[in-house]
CSV table of C-alpha atoms and ligand atoms in Angstrom, one decimal:
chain,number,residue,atom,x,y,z
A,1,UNK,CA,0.0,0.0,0.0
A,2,UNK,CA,1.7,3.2,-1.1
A,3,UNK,CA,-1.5,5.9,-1.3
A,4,UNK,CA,0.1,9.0,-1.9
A,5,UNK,CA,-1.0,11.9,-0.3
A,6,UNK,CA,-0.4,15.8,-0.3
A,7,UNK,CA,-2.1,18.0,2.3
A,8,UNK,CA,-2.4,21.7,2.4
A,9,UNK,CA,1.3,21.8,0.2
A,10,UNK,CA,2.4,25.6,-0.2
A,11,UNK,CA,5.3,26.4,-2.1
A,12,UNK,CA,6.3,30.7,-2.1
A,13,UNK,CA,9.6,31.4,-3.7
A,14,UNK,CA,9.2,34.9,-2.9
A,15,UNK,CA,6.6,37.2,-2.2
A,16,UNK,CA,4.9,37.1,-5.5
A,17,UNK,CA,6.0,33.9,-6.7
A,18,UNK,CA,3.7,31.0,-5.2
A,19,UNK,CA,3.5,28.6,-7.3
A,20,UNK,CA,1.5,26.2,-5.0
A,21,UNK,CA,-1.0,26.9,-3.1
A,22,UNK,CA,-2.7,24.7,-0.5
A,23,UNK,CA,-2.9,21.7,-2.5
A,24,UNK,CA,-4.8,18.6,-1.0
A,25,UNK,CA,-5.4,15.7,-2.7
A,26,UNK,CA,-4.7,12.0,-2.6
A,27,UNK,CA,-3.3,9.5,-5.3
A,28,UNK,CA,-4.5,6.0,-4.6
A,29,UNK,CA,-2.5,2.4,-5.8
A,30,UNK,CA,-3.2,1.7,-9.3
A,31,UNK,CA,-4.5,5.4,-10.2
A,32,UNK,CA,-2.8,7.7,-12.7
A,33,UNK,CA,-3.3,11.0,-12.1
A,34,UNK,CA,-2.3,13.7,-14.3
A,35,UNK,CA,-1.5,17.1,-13.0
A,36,UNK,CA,-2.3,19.4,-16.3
A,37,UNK,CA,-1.9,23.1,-17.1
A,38,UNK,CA,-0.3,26.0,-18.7
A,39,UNK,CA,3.2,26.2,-18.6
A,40,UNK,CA,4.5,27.8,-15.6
A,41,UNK,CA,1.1,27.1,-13.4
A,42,UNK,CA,3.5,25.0,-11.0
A,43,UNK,CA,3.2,21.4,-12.1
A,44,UNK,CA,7.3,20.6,-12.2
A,45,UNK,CA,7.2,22.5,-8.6
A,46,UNK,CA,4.6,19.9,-7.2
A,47,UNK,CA,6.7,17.0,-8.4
A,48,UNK,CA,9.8,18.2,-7.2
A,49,UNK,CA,8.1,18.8,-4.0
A,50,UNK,CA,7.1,15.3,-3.9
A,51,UNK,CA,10.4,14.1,-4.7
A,52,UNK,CA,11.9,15.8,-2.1
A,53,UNK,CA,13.8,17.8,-4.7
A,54,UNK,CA,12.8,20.9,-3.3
A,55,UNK,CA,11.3,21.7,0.4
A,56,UNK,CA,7.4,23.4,1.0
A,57,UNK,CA,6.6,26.1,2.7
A,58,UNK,CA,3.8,24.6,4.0
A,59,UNK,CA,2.2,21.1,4.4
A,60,UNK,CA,3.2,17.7,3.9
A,61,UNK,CA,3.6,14.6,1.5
A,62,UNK,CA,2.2,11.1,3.2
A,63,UNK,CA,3.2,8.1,1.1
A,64,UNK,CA,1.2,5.3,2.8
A,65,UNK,CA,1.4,5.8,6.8
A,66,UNK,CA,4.6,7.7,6.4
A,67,UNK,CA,5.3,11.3,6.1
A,68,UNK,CA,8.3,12.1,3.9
A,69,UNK,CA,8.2,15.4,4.4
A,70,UNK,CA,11.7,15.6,6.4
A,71,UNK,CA,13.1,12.7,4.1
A,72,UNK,CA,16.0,13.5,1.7
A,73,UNK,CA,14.8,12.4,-2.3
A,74,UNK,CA,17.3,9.4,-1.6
A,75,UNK,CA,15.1,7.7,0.8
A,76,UNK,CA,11.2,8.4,-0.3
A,77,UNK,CA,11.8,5.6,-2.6
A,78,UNK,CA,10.4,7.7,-5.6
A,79,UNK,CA,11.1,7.3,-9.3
A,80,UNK,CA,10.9,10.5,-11.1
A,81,UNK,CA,11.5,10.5,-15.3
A,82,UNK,CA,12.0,13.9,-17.0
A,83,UNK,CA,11.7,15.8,-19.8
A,84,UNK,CA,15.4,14.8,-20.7
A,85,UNK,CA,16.2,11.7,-20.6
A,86,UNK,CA,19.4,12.1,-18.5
A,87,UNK,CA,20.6,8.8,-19.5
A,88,UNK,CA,24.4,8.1,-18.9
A,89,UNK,CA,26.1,8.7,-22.3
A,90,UNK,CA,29.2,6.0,-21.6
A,91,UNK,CA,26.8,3.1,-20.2
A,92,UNK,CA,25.1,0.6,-22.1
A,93,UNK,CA,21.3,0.4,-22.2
A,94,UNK,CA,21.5,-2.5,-19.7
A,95,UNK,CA,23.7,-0.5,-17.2
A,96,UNK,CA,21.7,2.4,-17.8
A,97,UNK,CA,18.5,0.5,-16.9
A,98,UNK,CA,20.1,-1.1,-13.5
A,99,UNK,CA,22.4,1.9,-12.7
A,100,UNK,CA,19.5,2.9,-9.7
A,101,UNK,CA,19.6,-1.2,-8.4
A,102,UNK,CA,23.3,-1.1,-8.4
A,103,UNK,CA,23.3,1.9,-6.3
A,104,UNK,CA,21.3,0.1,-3.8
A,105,UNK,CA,23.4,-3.2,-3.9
A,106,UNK,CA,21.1,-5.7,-5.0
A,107,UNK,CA,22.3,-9.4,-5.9
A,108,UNK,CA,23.5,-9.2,-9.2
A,109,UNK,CA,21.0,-11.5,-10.8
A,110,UNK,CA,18.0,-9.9,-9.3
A,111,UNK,CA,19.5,-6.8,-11.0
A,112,UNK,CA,19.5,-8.9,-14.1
A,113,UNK,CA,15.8,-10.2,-13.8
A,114,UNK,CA,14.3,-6.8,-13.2
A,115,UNK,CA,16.0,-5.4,-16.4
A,116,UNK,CA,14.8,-8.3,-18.5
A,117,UNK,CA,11.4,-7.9,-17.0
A,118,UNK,CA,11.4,-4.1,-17.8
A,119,UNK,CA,13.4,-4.4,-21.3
A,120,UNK,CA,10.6,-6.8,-22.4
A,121,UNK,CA,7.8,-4.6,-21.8
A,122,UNK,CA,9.3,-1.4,-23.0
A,123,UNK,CA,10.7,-3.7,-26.4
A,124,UNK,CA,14.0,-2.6,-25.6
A,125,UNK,CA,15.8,-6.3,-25.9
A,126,UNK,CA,17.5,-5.9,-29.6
A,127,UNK,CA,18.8,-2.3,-27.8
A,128,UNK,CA,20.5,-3.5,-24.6
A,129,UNK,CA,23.7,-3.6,-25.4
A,130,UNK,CA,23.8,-0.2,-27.3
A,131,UNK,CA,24.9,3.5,-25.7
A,132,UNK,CA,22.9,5.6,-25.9
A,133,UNK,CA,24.3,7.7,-28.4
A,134,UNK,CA,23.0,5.3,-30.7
A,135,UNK,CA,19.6,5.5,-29.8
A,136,UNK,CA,16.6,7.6,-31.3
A,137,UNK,CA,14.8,10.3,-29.1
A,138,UNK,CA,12.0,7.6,-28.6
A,139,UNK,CA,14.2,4.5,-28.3
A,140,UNK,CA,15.8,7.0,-25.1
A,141,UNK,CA,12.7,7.8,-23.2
A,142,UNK,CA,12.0,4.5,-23.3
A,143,UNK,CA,15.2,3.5,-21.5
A,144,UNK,CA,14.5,6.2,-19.0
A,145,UNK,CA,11.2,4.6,-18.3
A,146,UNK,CA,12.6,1.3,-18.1
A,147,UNK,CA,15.5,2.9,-15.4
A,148,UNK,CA,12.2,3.8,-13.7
A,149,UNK,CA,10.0,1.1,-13.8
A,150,UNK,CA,12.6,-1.5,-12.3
A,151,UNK,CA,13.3,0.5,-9.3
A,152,UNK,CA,9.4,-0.7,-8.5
A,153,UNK,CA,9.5,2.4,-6.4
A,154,UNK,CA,6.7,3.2,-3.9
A,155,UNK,CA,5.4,6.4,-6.4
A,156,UNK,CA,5.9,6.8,-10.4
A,157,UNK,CA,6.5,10.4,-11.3
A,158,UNK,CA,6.5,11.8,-14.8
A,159,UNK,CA,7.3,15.1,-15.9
A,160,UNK,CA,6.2,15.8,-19.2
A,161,UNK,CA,8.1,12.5,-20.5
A,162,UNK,CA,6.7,13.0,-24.0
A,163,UNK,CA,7.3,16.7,-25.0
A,164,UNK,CA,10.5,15.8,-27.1
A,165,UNK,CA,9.1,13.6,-28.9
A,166,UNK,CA,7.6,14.2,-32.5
A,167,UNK,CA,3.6,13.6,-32.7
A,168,UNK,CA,3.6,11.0,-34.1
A,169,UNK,CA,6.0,9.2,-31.1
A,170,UNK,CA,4.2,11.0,-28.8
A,171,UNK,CA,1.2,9.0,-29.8
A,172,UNK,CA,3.1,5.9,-30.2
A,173,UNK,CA,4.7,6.2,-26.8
A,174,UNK,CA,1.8,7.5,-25.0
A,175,UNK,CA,-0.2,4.3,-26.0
A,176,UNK,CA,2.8,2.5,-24.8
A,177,UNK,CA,2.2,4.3,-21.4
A,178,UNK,CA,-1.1,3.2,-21.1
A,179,UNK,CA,-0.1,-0.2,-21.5
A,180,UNK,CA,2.8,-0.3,-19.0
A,181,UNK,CA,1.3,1.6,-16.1
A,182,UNK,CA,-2.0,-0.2,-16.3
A,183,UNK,CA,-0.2,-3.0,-14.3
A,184,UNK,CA,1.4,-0.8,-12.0
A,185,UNK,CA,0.3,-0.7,-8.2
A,186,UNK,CA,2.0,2.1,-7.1
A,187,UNK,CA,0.3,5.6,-7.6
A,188,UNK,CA,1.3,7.4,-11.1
A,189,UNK,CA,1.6,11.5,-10.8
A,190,UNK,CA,2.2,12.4,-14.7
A,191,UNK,CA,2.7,15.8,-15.7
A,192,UNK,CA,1.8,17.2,-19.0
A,193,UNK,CA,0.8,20.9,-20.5
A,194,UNK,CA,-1.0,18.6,-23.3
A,195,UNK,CA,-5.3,18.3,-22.5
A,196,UNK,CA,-4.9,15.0,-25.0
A,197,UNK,CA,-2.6,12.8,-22.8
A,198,UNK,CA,-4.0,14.6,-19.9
A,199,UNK,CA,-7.6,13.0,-21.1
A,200,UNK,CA,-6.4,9.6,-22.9
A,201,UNK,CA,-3.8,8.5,-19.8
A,202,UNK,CA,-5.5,9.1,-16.6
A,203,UNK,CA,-8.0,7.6,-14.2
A,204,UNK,CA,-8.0,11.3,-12.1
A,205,UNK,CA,-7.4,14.8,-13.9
A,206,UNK,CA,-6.2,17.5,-11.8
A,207,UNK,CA,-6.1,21.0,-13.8
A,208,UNK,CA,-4.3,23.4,-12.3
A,209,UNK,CA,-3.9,27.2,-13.0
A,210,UNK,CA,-2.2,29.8,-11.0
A,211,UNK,CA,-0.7,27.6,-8.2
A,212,UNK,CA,-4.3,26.7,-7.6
A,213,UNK,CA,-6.2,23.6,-8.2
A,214,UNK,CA,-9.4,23.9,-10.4
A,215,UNK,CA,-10.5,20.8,-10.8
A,216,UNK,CA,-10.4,17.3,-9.6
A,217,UNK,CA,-11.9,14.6,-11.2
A,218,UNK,CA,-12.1,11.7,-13.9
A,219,UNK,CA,-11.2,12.6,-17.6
A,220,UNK,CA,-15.1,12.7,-18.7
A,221,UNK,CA,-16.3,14.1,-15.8
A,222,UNK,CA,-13.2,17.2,-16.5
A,223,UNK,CA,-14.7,17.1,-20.1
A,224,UNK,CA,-18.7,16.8,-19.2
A,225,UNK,CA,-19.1,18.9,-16.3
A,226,UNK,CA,-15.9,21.5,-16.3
A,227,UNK,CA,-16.1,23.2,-12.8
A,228,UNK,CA,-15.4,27.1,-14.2
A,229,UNK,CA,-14.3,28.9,-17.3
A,230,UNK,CA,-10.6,27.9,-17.3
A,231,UNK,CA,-11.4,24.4,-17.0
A,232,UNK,CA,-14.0,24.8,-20.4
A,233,UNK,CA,-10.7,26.6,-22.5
A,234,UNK,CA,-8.3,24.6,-21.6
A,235,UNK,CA,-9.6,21.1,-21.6
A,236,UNK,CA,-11.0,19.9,-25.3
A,237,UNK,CA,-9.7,20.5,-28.6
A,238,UNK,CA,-10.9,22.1,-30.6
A,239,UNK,CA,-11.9,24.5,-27.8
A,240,UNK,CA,-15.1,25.2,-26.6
A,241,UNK,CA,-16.6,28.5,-27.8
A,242,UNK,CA,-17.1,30.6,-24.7
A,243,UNK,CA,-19.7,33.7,-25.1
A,244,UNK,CA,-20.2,36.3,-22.5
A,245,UNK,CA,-23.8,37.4,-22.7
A,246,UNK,CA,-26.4,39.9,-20.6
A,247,UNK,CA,-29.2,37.9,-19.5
A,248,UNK,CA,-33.0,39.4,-21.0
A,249,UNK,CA,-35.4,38.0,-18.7
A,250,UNK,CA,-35.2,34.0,-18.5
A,251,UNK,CA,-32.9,33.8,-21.7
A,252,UNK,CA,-29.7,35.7,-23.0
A,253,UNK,CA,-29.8,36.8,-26.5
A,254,UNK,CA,-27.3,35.3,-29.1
A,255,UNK,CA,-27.0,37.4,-31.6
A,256,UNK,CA,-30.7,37.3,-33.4
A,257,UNK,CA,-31.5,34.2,-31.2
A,258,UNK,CA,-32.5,33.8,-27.9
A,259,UNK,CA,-31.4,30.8,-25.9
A,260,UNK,CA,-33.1,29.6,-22.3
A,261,UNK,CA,-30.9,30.5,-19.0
A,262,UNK,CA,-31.2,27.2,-16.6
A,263,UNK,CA,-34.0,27.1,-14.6
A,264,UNK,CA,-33.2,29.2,-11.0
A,265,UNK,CA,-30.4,31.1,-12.3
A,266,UNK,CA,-30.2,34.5,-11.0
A,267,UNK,CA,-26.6,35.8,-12.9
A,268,UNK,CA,-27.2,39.1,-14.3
A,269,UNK,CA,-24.3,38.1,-16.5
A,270,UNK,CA,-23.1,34.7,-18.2
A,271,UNK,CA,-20.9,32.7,-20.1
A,272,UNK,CA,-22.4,30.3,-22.9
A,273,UNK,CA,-20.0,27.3,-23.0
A,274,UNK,CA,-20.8,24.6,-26.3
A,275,UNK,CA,-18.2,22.6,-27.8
A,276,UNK,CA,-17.5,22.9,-31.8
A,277,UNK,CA,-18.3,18.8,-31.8
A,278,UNK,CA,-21.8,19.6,-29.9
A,279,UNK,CA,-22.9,22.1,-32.4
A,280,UNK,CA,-24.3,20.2,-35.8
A,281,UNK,CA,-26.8,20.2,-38.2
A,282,UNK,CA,-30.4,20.9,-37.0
A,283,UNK,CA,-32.6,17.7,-36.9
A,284,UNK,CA,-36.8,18.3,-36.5
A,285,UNK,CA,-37.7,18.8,-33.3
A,286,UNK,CA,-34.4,20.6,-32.2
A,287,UNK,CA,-36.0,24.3,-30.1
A,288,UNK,CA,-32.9,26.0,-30.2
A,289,UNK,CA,-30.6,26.9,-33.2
A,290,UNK,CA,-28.4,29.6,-34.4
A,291,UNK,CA,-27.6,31.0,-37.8
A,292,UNK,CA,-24.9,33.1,-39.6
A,293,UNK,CA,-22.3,33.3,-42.0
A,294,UNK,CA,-19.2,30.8,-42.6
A,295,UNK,CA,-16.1,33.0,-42.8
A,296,UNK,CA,-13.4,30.1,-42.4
A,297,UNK,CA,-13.5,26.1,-43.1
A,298,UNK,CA,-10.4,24.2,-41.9
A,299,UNK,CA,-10.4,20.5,-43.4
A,300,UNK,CA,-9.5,18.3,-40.3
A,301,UNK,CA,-10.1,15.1,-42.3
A,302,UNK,CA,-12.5,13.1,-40.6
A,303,UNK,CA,-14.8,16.9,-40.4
A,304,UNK,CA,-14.6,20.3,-40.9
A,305,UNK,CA,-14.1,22.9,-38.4
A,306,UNK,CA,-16.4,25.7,-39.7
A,307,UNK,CA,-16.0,29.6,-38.2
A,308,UNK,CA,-19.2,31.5,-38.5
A,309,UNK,CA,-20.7,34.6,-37.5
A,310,UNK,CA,-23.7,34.9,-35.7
A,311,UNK,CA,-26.8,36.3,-37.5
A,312,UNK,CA,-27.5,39.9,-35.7
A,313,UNK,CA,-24.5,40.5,-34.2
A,314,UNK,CA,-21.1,39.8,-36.1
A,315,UNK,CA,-19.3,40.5,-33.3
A,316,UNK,CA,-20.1,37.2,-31.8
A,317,UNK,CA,-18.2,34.0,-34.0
A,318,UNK,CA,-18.8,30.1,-33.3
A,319,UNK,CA,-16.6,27.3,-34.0
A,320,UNK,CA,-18.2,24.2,-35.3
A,321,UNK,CA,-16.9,20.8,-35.9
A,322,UNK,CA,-19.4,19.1,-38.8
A,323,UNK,CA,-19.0,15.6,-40.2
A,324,UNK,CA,-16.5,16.4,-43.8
A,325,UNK,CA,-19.2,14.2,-45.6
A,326,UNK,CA,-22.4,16.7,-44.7
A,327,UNK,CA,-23.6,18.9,-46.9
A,328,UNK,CA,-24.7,22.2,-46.1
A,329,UNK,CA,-24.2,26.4,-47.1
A,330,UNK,CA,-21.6,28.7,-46.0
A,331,UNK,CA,-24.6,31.1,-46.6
A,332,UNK,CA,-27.1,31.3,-43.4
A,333,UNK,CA,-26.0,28.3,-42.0
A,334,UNK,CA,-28.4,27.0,-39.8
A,335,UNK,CA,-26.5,25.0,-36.1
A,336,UNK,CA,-28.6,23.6,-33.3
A,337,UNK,CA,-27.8,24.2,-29.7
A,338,UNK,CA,-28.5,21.1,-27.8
A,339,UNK,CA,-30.0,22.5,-24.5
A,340,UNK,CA,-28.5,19.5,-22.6
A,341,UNK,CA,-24.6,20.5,-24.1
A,342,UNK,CA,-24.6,23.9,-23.2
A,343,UNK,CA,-22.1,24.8,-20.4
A,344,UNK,CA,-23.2,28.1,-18.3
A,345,UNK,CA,-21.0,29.5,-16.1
A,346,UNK,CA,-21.3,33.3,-14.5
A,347,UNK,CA,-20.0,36.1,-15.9
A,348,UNK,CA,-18.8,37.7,-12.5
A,349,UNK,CA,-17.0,34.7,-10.9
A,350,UNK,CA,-17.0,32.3,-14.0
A,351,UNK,CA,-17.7,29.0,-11.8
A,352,UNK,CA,-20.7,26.8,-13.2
A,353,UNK,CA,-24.0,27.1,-13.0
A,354,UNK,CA,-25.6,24.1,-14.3
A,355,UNK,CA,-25.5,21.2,-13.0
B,1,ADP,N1,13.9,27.8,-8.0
B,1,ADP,C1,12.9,28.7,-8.3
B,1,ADP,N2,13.0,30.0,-7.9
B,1,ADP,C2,12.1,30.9,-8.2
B,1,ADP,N3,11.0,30.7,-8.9
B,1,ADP,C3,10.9,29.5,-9.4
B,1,ADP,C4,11.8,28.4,-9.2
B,1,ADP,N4,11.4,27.3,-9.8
B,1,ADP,C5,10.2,27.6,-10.4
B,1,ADP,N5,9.9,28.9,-10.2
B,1,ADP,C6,8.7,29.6,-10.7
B,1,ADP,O1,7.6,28.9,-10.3
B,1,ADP,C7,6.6,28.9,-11.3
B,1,ADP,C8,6.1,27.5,-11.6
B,1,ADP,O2,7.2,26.8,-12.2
B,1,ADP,P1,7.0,25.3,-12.6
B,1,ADP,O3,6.6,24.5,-11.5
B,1,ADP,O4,8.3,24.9,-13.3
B,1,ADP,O5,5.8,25.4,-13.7
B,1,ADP,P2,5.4,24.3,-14.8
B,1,ADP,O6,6.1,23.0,-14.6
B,1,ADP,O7,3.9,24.2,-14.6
B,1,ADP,O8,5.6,24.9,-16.2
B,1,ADP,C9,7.1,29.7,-12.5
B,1,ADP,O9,6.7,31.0,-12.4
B,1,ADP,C10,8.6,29.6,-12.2
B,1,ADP,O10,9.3,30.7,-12.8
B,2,MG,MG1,7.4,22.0,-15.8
């Protein structure tokens, strides 16, 4: 049992720079969270942090029943895998894998096991005896994982391990990811500025802006039900189209069309949240639809992502995401609004408002 925990963590580097702030949450065995946010919102802080790589101001890491906080890095029994792979440019792949077991003197055919074990998963057998000079960007990171995975170490932590990686590795390696931490037991705190392997690797989401936390919570609950207005931009691609509207009476006015507040709410002022994949074609029976101009068509492939502007006030543009093989007008295009899809949050304090 190695539940990781962080309670009430504060990190100030100065007055002004507080990167953390007050962050509680727990990281059970066998869940992946990923900590996700704009660059320099304090995600490599909270890792180092639980490393023991730097100290907090404030609070404490519990891994099971023990606080680490006092601990040096060298006895938390943490493995961490960068950005840069850090690998040892004279050592073999094999050396490089075991270099953290011979550190710790284990019996040298343990050592050997645990590489094999590891080398097999990552597909790293026809590499072992290579330096890493030798290796591509991929073929590296994988090595660093592999250094990771054998130290079987009471918490995984991964700090963006895929941003040097080309997309289409990225992809490759993140699916690999999946695979290899599925069957780990120890708790997984993975690091990314990137919503998509935020989304596609995690059991638990935690977005994070600011130093503070803004949500918690599984990937489609992040994606169905996003607690405020950062969460809606940054989580979804393409993102959602955000509107700040007055209210008139029970409804706000879009443009030409009027569209129904939730039942109860009392904002003088909102935010209309939809996605571009929510908006589509109207079908009968669908209340609520908008209409306007096409200004801009980018071919995605699978569907287009159509820019229009809304009939009655051009000021006001929506993105929407329609199937490539539909047919429709760039003229007066007609979109439906599924009641059920639309996010509202408040225009003042920009947290939620429907359920
Ligand atoms: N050693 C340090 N001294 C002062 N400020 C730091 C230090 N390390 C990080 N910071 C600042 O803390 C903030 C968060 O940094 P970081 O955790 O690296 O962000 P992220 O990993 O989310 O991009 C940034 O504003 C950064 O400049
Ligand atoms: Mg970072």
């Amino acid at each position: 049992m190695s539940k990781l925990e962080l309670q009430n963590l504060t990190k100030a580097y100065s007055r002004d720079i507080v990167p953390v702030k007050k962050l509680s949450l727990a990281v059970e065995d066998n869940e992946f969270l990923t900590l996700v946010g704009p660059s320099g919102c304090g995600k490599s802080t909270i890792l180092r942090l639980i490393a023991g790589l730097d100290q907090p101001t404030e609070g404490r890491v519990i891994i099971g029943d023990r606080d680490v906080s006092p601990l040096p890095p060298g006895d938390r029994n943490i493995a961490m895998v960068f950005q840069s792979y850090a690998l040892y440019p004279h050592m073999t792949v094999r050396d490089n894998i075991a270099s953290g077991l011979k550190m710790r003197n284990l019996p040298a055919g343990d050592i050997q096991k645990r590489v094999q074990e590891a080398s097999g998963v990552l597909g790293l057998d026809p590499l072992l005896d290579r330096k890493p000079a030798k290796l591509s960007g991929g073929q590296r990171q994988r090595v660093a994982l592999a250094r990771a995975l054998v130290r079987n170490p009471d918490v995984f932590l991964l700090d963006e391990p895929l941003s040097n990686l080309d997309a289409l590795l990225r992809e490759q390696v993140r699916a690999d990811l999946k695979q290899i931490f599925a069957d780990q037991k120890s708790p997984i705190v993975y690091v990314t500025h990137d919503q998509t392997e935020a989304m596609t690797l995690s059991t638990k989401v935690a977005v994070l802006s600011n130093g503070h936390l803004q949500q918690l919570g599984h990937p489609n609950e992040i994606y169905k039900t996003p607690a405020n207005r950062f969460v809606a931009s940054f989580i979804g691609s393409p993102q959602m189209n955000l509107i700040p509207l007055s209210r008139v009476g029970n409804d706000v006015a879009l443009g030409d069309f009027r569209v129904p507040l939730p039942s109860g709410s009392t904002a003088k002022s909102v935010i209309l949240g939809i996605r571009p994949e929510h908006l589509r074609l109207p079908r009968e029976g669908d209340a609520c639809t908008v209409s306007g101009d096409v200004f801009l068509v980018e071919n995605l492939g699978m569907s287009d992502l159509v820019s229009l502007r809304v009939q009655g006030d051009p000021s006001l543009t929506l993105r929407a995401l329609l199937p490539a093989d539909a047919t429709w007008s760039k003229e007066n295009l007609r979109l439906a609004l599924p009641p059920e899809l639309i996010h509202w949050f408040d225009g003042d304090t920009e947290q939620r408002l429907n359920a």
